[in-house]
mmCIF file of C-alpha atoms in Angstrom:
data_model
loop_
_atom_site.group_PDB
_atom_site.id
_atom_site.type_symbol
_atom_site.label_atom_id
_atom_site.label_comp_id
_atom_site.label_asym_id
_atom_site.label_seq_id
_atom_site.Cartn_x
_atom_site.Cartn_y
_atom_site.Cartn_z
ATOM 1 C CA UNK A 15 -19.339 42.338 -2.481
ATOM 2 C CA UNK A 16 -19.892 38.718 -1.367
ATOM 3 C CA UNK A 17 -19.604 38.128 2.263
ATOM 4 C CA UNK A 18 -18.731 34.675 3.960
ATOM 5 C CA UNK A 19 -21.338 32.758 5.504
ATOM 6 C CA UNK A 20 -22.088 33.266 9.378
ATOM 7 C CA UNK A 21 -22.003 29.433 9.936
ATOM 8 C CA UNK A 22 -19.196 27.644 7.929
ATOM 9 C CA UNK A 23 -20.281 24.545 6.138
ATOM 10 C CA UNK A 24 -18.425 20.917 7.013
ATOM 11 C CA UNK A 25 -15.524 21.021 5.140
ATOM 12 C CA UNK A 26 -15.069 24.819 5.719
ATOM 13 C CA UNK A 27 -15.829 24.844 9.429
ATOM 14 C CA UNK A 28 -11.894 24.290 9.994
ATOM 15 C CA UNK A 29 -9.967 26.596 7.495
ATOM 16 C CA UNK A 30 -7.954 24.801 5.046
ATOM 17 C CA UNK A 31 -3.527 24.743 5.697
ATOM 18 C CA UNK A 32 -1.751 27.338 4.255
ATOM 19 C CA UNK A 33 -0.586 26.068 0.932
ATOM 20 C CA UNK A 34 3.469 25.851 2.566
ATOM 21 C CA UNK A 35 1.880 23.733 5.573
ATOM 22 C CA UNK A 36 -0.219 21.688 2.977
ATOM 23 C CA UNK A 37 2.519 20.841 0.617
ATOM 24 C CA UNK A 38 5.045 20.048 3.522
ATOM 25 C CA UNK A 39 1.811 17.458 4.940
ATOM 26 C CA UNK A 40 1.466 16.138 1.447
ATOM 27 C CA UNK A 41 4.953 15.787 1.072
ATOM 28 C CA UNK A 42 5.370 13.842 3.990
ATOM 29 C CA UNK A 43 2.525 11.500 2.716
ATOM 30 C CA UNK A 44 4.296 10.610 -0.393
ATOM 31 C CA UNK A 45 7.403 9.609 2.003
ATOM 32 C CA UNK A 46 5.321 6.713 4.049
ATOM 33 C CA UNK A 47 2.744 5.765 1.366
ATOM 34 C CA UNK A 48 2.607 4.048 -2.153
ATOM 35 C CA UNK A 49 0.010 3.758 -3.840
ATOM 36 C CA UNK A 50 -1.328 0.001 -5.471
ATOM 37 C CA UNK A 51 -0.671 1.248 -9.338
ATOM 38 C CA UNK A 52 2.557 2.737 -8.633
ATOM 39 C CA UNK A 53 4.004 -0.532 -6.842
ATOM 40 C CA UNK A 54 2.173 -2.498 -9.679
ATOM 41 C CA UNK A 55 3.963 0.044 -12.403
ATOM 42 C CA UNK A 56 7.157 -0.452 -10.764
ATOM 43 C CA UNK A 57 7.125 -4.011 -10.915
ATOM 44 C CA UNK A 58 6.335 -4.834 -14.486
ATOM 45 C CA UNK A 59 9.159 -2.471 -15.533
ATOM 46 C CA UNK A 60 12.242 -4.163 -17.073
ATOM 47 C CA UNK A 61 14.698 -4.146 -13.837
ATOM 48 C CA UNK A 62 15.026 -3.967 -10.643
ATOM 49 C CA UNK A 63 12.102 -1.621 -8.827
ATOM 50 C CA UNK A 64 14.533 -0.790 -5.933
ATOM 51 C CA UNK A 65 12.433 -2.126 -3.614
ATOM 52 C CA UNK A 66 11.001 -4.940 -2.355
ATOM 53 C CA UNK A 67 7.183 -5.775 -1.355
ATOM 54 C CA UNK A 68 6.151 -7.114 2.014
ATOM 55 C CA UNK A 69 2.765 -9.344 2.481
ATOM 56 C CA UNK A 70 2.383 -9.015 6.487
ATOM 57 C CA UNK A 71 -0.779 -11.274 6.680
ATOM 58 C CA UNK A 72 -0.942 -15.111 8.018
ATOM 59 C CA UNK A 73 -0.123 -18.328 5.973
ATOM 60 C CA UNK A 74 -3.839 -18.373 5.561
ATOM 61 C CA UNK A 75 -4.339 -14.878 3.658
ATOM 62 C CA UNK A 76 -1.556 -15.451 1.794
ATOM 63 C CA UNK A 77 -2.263 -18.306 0.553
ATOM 64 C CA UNK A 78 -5.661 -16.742 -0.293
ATOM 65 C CA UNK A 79 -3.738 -14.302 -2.616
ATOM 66 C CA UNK A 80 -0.526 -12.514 -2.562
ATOM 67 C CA UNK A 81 1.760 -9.689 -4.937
ATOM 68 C CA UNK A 82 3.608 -11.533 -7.133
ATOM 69 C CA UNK A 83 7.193 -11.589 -5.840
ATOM 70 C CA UNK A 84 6.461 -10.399 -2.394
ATOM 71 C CA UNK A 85 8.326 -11.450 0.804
ATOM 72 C CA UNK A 86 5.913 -13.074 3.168
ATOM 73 C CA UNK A 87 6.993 -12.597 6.613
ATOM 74 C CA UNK A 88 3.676 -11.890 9.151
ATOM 75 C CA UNK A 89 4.083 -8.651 11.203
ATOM 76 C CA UNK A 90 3.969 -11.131 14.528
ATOM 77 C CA UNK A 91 7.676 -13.114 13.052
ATOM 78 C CA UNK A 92 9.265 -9.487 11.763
ATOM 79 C CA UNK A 93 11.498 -8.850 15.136
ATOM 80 C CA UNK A 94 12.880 -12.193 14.668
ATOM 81 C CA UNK A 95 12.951 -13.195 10.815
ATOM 82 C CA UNK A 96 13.585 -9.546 9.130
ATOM 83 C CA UNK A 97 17.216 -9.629 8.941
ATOM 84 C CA UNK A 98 17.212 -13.278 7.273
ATOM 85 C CA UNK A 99 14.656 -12.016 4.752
ATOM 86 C CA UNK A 100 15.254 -8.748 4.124
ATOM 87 C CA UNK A 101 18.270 -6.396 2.930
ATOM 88 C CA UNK A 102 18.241 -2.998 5.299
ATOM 89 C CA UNK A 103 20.157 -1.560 1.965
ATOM 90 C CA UNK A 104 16.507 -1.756 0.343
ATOM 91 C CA UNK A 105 13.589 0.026 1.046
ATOM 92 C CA UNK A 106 10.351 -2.106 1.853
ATOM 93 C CA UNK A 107 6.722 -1.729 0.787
ATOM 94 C CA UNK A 108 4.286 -3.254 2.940
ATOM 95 C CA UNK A 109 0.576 -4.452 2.138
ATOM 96 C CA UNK A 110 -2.056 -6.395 4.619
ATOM 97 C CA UNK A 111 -5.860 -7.030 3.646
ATOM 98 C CA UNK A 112 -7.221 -3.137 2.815
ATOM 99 C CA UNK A 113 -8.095 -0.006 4.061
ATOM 100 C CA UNK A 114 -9.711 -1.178 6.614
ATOM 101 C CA UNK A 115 -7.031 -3.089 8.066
ATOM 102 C CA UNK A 116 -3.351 -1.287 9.583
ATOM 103 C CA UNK A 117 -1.355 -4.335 9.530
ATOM 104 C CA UNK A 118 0.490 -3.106 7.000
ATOM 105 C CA UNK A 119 1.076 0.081 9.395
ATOM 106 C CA UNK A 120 2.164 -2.224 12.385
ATOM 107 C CA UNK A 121 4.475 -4.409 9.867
ATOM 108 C CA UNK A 122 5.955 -0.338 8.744
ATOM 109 C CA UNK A 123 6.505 0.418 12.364
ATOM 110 C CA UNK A 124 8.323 -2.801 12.995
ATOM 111 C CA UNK A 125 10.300 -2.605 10.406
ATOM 112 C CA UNK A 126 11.590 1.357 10.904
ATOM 113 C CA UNK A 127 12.206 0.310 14.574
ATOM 114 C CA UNK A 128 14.724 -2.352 13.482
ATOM 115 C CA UNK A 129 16.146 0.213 11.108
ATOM 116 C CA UNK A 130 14.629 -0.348 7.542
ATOM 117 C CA UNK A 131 13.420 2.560 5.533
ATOM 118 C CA UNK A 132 9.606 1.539 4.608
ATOM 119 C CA UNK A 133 6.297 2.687 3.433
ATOM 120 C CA UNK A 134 3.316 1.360 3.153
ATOM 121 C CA UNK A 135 0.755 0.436 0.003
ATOM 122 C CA UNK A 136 -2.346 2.736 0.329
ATOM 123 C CA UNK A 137 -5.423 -0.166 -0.446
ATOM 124 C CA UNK A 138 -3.243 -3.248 0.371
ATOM 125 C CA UNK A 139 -4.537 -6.659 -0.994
ATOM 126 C CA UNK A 140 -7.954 -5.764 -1.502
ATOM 127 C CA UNK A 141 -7.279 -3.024 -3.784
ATOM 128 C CA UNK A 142 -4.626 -4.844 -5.587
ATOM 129 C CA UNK A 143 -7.384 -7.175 -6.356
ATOM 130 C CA UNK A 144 -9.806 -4.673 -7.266
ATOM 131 C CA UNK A 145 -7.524 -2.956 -10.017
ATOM 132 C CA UNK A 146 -7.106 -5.771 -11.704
ATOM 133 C CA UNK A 147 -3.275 -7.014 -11.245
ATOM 134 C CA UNK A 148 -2.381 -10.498 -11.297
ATOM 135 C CA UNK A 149 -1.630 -12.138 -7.797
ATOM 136 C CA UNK A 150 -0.396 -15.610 -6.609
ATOM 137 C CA UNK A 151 -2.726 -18.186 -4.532
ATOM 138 C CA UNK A 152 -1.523 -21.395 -3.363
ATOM 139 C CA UNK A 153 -3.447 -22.869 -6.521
ATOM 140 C CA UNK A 154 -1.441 -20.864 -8.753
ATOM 141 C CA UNK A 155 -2.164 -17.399 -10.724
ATOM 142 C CA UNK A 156 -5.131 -15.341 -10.925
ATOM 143 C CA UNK A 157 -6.508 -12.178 -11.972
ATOM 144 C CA UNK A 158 -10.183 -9.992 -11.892
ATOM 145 C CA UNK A 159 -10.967 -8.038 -13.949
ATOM 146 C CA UNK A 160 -10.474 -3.794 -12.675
ATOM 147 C CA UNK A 161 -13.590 -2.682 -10.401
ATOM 148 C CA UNK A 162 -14.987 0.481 -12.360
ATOM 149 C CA UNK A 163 -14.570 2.315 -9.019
ATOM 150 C CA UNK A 164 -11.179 1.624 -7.943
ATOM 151 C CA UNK A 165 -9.376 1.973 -11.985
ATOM 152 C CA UNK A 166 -9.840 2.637 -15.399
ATOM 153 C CA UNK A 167 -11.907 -0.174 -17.302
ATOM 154 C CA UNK A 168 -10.530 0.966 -20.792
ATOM 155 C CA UNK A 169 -6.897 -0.472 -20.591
ATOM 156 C CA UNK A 170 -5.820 3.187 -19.913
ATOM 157 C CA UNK A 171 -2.163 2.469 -18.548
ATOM 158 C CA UNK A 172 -2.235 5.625 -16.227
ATOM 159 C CA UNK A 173 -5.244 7.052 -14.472
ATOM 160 C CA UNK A 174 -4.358 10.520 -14.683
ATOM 161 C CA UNK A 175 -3.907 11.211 -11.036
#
């Protein structure tokens, strides 16, 4: 008979949801978040994606490097330029810099406050970058190659998550 340990380790020391309560959580995730590859998928398909991608960063980090096809419109100018840029019909996907950054959480909130159904891109930028999509600078295309720890290396189209 095994017996559980008298002092629970880190990950253990606060029980994990019951599977219902996790896959309501999880759930709920997927509603607010998109991830970079599934924007990026969604994108290069033939048609329209149904949504439309929001950079929320200054002229400056834009300019820097920015989704193809996305809306510029910093989080600072949303209360008074969303309705000229954007369509409340279609949902919007914000991005800022990275994980590090919640710009693109602040642009999300401003938006749903003024009535548009949003999520946010999990890695923004940075990890846009790092997988190894094309983006726009104000010098024209560019592209890295995928970091080894953010996507596949070998041209796999899917990562298997």
């Amino acid at each position: 008979m095994t017996t559980a340990p008298t002092t629970p380790n880190p990950v253990l020391r606060v029980a994990p949801a019951a599977p219902a309560q996790a896959a309501t959580y999880f759930r709920a995730s997927l509603v607010f978040h998109a991830d970079v590859s599934d924007v990026a998928a969604a994108l290069a398909a033939d048609g329209d994606p149904g949504f439309v991608v929001l950079d929320s960063r200054s002229t400056a980090s834009w300019d820097q490097g920015h989704v193809p096809g996305a809306v510029h419109l910093p989080t600072a100018l949303i209360p008074e330029q969303a309705e000229s840029l954007l369509d409340k019909a279609v949902p919007v996907v914000t991005y800022c810099w990275g994980p590090g950054c919640n710009g693109a959480t602040r642009a999300a909130l401003a938006l749903a406050e003024l009535g548009y159904r949003v999520k946010e891109m999990l890695g923004g930028f940075e990890y846009w970058a790092r997988e190894g999509f094309a983006y726009e600078t104000w010098e024209g295309g560019d592209r890295r190659p995928a970091d080894p720890l953010t996507a596949p290396v070998n041209d796999a189209a899917d990562c298997g998550c």
